[in-house]
Coordinates of C-alpha atoms in Angstrom, one line a residue:
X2 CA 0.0 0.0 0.0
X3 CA 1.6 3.2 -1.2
X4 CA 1.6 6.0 1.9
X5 CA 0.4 9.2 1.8
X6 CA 3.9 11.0 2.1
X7 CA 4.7 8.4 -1.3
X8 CA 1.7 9.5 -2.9
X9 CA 2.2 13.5 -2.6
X10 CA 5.9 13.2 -3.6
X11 CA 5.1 11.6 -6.5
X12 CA 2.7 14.3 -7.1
X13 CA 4.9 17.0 -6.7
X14 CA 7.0 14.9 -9.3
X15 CA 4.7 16.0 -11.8
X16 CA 5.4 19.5 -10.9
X17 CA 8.0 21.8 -12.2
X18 CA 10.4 22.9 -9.5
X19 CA 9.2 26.3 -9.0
X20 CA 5.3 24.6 -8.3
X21 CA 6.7 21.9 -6.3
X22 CA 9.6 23.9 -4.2
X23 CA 9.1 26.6 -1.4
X24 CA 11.1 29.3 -2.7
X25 CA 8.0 31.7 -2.3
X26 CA 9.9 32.9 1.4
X27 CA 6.7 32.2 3.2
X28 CA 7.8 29.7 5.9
X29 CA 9.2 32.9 7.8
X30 CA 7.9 34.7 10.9
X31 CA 7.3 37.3 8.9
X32 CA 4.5 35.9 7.0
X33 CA 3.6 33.5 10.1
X34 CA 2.5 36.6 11.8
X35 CA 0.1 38.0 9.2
X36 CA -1.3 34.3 9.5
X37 CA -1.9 34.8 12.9
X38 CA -3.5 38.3 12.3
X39 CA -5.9 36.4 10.1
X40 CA -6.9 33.6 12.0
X41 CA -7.6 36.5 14.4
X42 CA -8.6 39.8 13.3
X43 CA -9.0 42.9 16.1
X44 CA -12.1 44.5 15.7
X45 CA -13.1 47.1 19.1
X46 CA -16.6 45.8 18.6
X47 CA -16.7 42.5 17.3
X48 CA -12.9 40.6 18.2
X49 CA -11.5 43.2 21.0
X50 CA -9.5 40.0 21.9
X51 CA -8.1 40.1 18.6
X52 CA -4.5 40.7 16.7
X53 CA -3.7 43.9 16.1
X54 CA -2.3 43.8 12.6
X55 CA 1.3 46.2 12.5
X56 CA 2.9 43.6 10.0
X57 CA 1.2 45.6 7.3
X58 CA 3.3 48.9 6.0
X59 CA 0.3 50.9 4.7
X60 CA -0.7 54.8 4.7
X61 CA -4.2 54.6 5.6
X62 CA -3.9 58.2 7.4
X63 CA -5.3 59.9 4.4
X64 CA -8.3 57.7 3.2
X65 CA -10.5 60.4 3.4
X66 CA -8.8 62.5 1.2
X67 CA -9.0 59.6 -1.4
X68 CA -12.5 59.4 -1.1
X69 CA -13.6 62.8 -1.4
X70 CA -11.5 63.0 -4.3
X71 CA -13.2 60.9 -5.7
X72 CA -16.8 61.7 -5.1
X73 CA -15.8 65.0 -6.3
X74 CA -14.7 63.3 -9.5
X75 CA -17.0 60.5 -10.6
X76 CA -15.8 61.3 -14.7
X77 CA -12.9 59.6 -13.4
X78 CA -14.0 56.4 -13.6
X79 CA -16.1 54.7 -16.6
X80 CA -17.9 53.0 -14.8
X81 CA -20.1 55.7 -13.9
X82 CA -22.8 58.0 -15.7
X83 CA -20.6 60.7 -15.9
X84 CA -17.2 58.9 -17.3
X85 CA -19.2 55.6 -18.9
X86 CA -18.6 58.1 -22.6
X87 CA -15.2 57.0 -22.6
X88 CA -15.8 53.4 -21.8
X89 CA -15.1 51.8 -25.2
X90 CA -12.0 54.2 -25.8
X91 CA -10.8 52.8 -22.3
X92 CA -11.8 49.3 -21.8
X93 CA -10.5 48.1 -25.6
X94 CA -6.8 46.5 -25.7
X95 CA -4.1 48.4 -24.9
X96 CA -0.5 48.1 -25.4
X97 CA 2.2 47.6 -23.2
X98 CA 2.8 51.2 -23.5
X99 CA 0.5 52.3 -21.1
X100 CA -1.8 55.5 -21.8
X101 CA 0.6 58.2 -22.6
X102 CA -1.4 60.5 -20.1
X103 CA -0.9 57.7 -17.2
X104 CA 3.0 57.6 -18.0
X105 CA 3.0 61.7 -18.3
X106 CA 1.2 62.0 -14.7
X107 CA 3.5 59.3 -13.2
X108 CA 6.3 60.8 -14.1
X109 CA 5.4 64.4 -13.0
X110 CA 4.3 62.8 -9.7
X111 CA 7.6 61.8 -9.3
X112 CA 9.2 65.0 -9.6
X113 CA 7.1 66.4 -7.2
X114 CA 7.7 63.6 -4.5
X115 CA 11.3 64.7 -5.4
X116 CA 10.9 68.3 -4.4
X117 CA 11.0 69.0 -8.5
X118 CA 14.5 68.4 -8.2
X119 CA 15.1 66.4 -11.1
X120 CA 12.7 65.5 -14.5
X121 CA 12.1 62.3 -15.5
X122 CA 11.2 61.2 -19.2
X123 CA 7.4 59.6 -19.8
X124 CA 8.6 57.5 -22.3
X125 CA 11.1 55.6 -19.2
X126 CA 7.9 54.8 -17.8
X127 CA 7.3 51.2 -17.6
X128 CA 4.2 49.7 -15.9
X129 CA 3.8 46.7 -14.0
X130 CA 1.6 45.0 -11.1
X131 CA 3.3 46.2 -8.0
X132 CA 6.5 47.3 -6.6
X133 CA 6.9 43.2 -6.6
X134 CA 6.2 42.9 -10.5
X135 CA 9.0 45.8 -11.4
X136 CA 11.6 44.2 -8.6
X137 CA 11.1 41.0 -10.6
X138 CA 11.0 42.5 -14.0
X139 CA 14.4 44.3 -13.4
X140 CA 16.0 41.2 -11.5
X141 CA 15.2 39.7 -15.0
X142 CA 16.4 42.1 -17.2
X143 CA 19.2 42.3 -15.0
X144 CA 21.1 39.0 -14.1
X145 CA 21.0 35.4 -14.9
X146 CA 20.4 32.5 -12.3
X147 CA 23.3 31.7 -10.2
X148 CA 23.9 35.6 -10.4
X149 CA 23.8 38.3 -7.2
X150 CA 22.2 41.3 -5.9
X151 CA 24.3 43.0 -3.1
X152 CA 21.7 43.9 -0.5
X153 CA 22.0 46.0 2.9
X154 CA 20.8 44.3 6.0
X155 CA 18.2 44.2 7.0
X156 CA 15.9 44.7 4.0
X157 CA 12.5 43.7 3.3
X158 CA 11.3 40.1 3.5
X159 CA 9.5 40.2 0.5
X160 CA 13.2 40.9 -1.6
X161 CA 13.6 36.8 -1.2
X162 CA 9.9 36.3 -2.9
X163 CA 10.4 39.6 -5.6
X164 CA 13.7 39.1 -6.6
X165 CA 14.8 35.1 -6.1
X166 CA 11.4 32.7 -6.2
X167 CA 11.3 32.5 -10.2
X168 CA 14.4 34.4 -11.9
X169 CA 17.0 32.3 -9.4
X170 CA 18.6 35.4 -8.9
X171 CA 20.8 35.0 -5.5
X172 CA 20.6 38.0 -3.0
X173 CA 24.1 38.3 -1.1
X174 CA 23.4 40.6 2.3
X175 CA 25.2 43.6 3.1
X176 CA 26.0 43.6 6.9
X177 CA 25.0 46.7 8.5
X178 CA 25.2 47.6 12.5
X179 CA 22.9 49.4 15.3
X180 CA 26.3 51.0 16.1
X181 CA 25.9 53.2 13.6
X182 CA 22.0 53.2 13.0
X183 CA 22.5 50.1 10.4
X184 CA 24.2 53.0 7.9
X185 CA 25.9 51.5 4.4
X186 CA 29.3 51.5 4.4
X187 CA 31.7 51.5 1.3
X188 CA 33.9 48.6 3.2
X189 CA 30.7 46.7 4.0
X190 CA 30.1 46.7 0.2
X191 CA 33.4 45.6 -0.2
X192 CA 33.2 42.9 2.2
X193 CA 29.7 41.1 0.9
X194 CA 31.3 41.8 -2.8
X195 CA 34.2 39.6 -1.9
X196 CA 32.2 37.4 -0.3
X197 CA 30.4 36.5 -3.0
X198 CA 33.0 36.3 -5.1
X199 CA 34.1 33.5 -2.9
X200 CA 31.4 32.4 -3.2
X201 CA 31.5 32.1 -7.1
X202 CA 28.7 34.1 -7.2
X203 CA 28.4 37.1 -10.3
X204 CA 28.0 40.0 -8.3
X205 CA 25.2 42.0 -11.1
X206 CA 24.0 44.7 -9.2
X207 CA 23.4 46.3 -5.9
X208 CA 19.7 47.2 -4.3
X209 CA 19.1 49.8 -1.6
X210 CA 15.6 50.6 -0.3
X211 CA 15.6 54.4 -0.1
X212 CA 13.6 55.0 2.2
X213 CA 14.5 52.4 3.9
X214 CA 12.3 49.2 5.3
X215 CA 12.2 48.1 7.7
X216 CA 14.5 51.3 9.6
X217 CA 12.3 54.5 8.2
X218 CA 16.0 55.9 7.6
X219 CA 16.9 57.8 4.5
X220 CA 20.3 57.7 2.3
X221 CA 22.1 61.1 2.6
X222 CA 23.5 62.7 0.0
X223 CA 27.9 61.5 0.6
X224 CA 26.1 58.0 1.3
X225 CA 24.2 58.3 -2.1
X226 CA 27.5 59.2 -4.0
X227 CA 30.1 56.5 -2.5
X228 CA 27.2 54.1 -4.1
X229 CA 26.7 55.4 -7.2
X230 CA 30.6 55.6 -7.5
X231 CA 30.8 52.1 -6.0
X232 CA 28.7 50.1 -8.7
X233 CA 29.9 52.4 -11.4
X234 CA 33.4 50.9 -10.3
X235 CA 32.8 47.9 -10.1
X236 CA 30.7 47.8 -13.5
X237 CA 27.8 46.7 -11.6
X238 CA 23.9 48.3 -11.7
X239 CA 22.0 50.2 -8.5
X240 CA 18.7 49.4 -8.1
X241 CA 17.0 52.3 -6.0
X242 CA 13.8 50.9 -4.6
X243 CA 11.9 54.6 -4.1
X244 CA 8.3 53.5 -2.9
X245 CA 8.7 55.5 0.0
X246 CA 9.5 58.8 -1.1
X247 CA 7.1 60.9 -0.2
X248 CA 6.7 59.6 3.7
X249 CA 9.5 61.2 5.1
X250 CA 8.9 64.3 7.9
X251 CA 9.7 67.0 10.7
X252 CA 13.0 67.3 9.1
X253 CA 14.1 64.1 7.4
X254 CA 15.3 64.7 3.8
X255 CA 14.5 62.2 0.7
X256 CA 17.5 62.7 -2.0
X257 CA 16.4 60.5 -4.4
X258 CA 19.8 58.9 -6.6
X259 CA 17.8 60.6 -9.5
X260 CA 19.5 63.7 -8.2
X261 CA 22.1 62.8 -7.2
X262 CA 24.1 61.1 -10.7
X263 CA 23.2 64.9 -12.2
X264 CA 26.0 65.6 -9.6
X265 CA 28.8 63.2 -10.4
X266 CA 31.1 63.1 -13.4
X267 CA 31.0 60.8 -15.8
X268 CA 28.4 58.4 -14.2
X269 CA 27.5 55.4 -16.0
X270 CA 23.4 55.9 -16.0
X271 CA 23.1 52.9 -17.7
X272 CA 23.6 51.1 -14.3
X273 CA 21.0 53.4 -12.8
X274 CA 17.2 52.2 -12.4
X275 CA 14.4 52.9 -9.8
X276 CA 11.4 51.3 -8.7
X277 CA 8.3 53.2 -7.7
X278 CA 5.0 52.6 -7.0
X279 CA 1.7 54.3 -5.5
X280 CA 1.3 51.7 -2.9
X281 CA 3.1 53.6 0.1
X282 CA 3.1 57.4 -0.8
X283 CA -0.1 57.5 -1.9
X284 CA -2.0 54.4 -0.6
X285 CA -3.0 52.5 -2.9
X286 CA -1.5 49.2 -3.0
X287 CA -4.6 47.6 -4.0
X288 CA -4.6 49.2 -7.6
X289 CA -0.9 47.3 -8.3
X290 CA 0.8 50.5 -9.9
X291 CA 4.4 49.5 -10.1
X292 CA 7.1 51.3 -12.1
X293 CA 10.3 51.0 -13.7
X294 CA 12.0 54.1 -14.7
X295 CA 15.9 52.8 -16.2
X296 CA 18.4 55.4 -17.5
X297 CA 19.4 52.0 -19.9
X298 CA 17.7 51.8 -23.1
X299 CA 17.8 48.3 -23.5
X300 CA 16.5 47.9 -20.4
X301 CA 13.4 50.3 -20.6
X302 CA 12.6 48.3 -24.0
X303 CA 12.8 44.6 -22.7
X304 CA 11.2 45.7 -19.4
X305 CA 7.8 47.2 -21.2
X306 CA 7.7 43.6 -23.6
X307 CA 8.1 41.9 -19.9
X308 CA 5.4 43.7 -18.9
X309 CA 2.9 42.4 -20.8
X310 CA 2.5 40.1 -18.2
X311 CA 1.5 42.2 -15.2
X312 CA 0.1 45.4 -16.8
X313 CA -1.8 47.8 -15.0
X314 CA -5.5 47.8 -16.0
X315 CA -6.1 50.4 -18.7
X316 CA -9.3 51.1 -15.9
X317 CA -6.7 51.7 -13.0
X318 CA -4.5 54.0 -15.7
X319 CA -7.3 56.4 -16.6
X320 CA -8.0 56.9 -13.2
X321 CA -4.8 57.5 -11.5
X322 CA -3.6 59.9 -14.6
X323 CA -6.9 61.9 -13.9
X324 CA -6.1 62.3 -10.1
X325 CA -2.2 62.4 -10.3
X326 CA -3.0 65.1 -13.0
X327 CA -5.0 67.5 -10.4
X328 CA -2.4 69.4 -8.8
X329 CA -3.6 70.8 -6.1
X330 CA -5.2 67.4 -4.8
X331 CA -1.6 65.8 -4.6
X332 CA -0.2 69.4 -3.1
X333 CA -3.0 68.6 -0.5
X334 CA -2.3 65.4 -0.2
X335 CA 1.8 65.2 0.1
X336 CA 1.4 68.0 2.5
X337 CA -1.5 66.5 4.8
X338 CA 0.0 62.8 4.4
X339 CA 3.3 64.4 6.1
X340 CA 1.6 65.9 8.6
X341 CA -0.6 63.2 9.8
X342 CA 2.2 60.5 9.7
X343 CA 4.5 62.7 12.3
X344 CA 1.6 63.2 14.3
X345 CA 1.1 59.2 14.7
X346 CA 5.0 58.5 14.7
X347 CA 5.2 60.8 17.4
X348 CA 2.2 59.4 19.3
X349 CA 3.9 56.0 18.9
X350 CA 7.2 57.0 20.2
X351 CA 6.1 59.1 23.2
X352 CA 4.1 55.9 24.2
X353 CA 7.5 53.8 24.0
X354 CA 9.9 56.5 25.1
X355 CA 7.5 56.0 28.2
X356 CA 7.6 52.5 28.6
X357 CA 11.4 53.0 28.6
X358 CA 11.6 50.8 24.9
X359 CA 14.2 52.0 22.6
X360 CA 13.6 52.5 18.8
X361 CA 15.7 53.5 15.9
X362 CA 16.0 57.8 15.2
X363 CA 14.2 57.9 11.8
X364 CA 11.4 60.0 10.3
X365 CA 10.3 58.4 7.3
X366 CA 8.0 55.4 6.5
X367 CA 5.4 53.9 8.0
X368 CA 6.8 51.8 10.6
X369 CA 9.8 52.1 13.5
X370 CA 12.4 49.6 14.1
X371 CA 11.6 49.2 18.0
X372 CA 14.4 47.6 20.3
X373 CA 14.0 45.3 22.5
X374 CA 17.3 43.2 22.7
X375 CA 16.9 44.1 26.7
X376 CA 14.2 41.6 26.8
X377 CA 16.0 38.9 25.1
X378 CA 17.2 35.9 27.4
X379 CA 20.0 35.4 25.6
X380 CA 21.2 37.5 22.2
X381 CA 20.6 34.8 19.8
X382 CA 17.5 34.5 17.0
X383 CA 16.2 31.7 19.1
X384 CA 15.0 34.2 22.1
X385 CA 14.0 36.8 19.7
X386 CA 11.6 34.1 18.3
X387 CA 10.3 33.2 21.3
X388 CA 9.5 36.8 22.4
X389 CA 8.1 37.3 19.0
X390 CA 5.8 34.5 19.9
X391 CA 4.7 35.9 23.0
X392 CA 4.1 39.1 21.4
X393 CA 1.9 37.8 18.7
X394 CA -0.3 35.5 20.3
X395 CA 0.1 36.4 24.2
X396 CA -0.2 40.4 24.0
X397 CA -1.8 39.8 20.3
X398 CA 0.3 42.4 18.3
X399 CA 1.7 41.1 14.7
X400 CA 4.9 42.7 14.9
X401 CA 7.6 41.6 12.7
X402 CA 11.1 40.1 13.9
X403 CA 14.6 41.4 12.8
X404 CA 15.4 37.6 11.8
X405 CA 13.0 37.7 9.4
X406 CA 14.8 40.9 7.7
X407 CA 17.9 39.4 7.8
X408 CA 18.8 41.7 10.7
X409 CA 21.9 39.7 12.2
X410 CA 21.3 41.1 15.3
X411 CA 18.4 40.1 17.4
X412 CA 15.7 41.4 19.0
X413 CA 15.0 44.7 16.8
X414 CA 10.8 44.4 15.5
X415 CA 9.6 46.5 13.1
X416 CA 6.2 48.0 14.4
X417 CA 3.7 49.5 11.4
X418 CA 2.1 52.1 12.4
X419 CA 0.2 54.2 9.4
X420 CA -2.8 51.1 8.9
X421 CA -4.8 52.0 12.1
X422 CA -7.2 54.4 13.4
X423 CA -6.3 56.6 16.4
X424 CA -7.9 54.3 18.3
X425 CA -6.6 51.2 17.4
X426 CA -3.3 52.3 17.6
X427 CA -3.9 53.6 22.0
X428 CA -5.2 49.9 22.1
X429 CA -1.9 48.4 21.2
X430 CA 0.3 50.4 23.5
X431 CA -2.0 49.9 26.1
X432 CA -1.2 46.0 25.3
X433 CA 2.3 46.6 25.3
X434 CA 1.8 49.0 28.7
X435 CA 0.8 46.1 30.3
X436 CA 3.2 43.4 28.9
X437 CA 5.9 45.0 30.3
X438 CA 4.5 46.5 33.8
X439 CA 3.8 42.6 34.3
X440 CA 7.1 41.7 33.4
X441 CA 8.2 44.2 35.8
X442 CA 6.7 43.3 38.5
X443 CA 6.9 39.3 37.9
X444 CA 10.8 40.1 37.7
X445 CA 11.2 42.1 40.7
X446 CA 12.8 39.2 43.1
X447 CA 15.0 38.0 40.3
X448 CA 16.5 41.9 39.9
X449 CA 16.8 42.1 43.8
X450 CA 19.0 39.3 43.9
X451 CA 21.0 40.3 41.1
X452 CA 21.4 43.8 42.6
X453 CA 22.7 42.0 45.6
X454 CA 24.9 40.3 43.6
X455 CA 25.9 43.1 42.2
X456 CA 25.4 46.5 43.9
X457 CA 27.4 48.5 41.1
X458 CA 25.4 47.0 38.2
X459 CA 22.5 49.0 36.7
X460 CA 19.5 46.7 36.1
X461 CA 17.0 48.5 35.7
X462 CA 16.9 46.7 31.9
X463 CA 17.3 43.2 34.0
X464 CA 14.1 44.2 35.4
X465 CA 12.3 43.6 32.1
X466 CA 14.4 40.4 31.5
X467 CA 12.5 37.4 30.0
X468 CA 13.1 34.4 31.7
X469 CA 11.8 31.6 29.3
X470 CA 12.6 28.7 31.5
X471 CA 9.5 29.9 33.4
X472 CA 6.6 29.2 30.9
X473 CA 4.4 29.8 33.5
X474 CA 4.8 33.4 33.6
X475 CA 2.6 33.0 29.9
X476 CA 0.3 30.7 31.0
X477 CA -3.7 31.9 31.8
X478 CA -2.1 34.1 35.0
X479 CA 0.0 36.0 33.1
X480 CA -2.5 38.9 32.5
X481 CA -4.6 40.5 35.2
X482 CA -8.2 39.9 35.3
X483 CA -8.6 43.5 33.7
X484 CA -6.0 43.3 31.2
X485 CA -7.3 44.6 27.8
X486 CA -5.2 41.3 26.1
X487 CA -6.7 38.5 27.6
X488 CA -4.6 35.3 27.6
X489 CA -4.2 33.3 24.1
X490 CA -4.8 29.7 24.0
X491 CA -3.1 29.2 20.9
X492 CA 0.7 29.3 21.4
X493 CA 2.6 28.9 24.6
X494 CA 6.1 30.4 25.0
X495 CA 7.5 27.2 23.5
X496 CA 10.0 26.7 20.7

């Protein structure tokens, strides 16, 4: 009798090895915690018990903006009685092209997201279905299997799906340190490039998320340069993922490397690309508006063929050029979208600067990069798991682990913060108010012993110590009978 396990096996056999591999990235705690989240949605009415999803690095500060927009402007779609006359002129084919008036407001949008410091040519324009269908477009237009991107740690987990699962494209990390607040060196580069090379690995290009995610920091101007010059040295491209351009505030500058190869000598722009989409700076990563804007010709010419297979709906186009095109909407909206994100970045941090929890100095993005190697056990990626676990299905917060960015130092989280309502957000440091006043007080004879121990030693940080071996501490008497996160059944603190 053939078993089960036999059975599948030989079905994946009839797979190819894309279908029948895991090379998607999704057995990480990355995506495990979105899981979670959806097994167990918050909702202050319905699930008050639930996850509070800050996995998810999405501006929904400005909806309402959106939405009057659009109720203002009902010709913008065809689908209604005022824009249906342009339904058969819309909804025909299309070309890969893209409308020429979607590709002319794109590319003025992003001059304005770069403080009109630079131009950029409608006819570089090149569509496609996401920030994740241009990553993949220009991994393929880019490098062969077997080949490497140089990438600074930690970077999004999503890179490993966007850039690796189909082209075979290898992604070589860039080691960067909290010493410095993770910044990119020149002998870093050097280091991962000749690591790779030892690795007999075809070093093709180098990508740097600018913003960044998961630390919210942006690339000055000297930092911008020594890259350009790097990859122009080397005879390798830069990939400048942009998507978060227009989320930086208070005084953080975005210098985009659009600007900054206008500056430099000589500079090789056929190694230059960016990718851009609407899914961050304006919030709408439901309509799938990726772009691809090369300085190679060859590139911009094999990229729009490539994107035949993940074009943005001629629907979507019509609609975006029409509200991209109204100038004092986005003037509203850039300015507003600022606004509101340092006002909830500053509500989040004076919660934690309260609770005594460190976090990275950034003002950009939608998320922090929140510190708490204090509460590690031990500094390895097996403690920072296990508090991840606690945090997720004990205090019911889908925060993301540093392991899962290929941070190699644990217990940094990064902690979304844009998708929520006011709200929401006061629920989830009331959640992690009381995590840590209960680990506090739980922790109170350990610290006085260790003070004994140690009279010279601050310990204030030992105080909020994690001691694992003690599951109990998570079991149903962890929380108070009025905690706001009652006790999860699901996981216990358990590898």
């Amino acid at each position: 009798m053939v078993s089960f396990a036999t059975e599948k096996k030989q079905d994946l056999n009839l797979l190819s090895r894309i279908a029948a591999g895991d090379g998607h990235g999704e057995n990480s705690s990355y995506f495990d915690g979105w899981k979670a989240y959806e097994e167990n949605p918050f909702h202050p009415i319905d699930r008050p018990d639930g996850v509070i999803q800050m996995g998810l690095a999405e501006n929904q500060l400005c909806g309402d903006l959106m939405r009057k927009w659009v109720l203002k402007h009902p010709e913008a779609s065809i689908c209604t009685s005022e824009g249906v006359n342009q339904f058969s002129d819309i909804a025909i084919f299309q070309d890969y092209h893209g409308l020429p008036k979607f590709r002319q407001a794109v590319a003025k949008f992003m001059e304005k997201t770069r403080n009109n410091k630079v131009k950029f040519d409608p006819d570089r324009i090149v569509m496609s279905g996401g920030a994740t269908g241009a990553h993949e477009t220009v991994a393929f237009c880019l490098a062969n299997p077997g080949d490497g991107f140089l990438v600074p740690t930690p970077y999004y987990p999503g890179f490993d799906r966007d850039l690796r699962w189909r082209t075979g494209v290898n992604l070589v990390p860039v080691t960067c340190h909290s010493s410095d607040g993770f910044k990119i060196t020149v002998e870093a580069l050097e280091a991962a490039y000749e690591n790779a090379r030892k690795s007999n690995i075809p070093v093709k290009g180098l990508l740097v998320t600018n913003p960044s995610n998961p630390l919210g920091t942006t690339l000055d101007r000297e930092c911008l340069k020594s890259l350009v010059n790097f990859t122009n040295d080397k005879g390798i491209h830069l990939i400048a993922d942009e998507i978060y351009a227009a989320t930086t505030f208070g005084q953080s500058e975005f210098i985009s490397v659009a600007e900054v190869i206008e500056e430099i000598e000589d500079c090789n722009r056929d190694l230059i690309h960016i990718v851009y989409s609407l899914s961050k700076d304006m919030g709408l990563p439901g309509l799938r508006v990726g772009i691809v804007y090369s300085y190679n010709d060859r590139v911009v010419q094999i990229a729009r063929k490539m994107s035949s297979f993940g074009l943005v709906s001629s629907q979507t186009q019509h609609l975006i050029a029409k509200m991209l095109s109204d100038e004092d909407f986005v003037d509203e909206f850039i300015r507003e979208s600022k606004l509101r994100l340092a006002a909830r970045h500053a509500e989040i941090t004076t919660g934690l600067d309260g609770l005594g929890i460190g976090w990275l100095k950034a003002k950009a993005g939608l998320f922090l990069w929140m510190d708490l190697r204090n509460l590690l056990k031990t500094a390895t990626f097996d403690s920072e798991t296990e508090l991840w676990r606690v945090i997720v299905h004990q205090v019911k917060l889908n925060v993301s682990p540093g392991g899962s960015f290929h941070c190699h130092e644990p217990g940094w989280f990064r902690v979304c913060f844009a998708n929520m309502d006011h709200k929401t957000m006061e629920t989830a440091l009331e959640r992690i108010r009381v995590f840590t006043s209960q680990l506090e007080e739980e922790t109170k004879p350990m610290a006085a012993t260790t003070m004994m121990a140690k009279k010279k030693k601050k310990c204030w940080q030992s105080n909020l110590r994690l001691s694992f071996s003690d599951t109990r501490r998570f079991d149903d008497g962890f929380f108070s009978p009025h905690s706001p996160v009652p006790p999860s059944p699901l996981v216990r603190a358990q590898t």
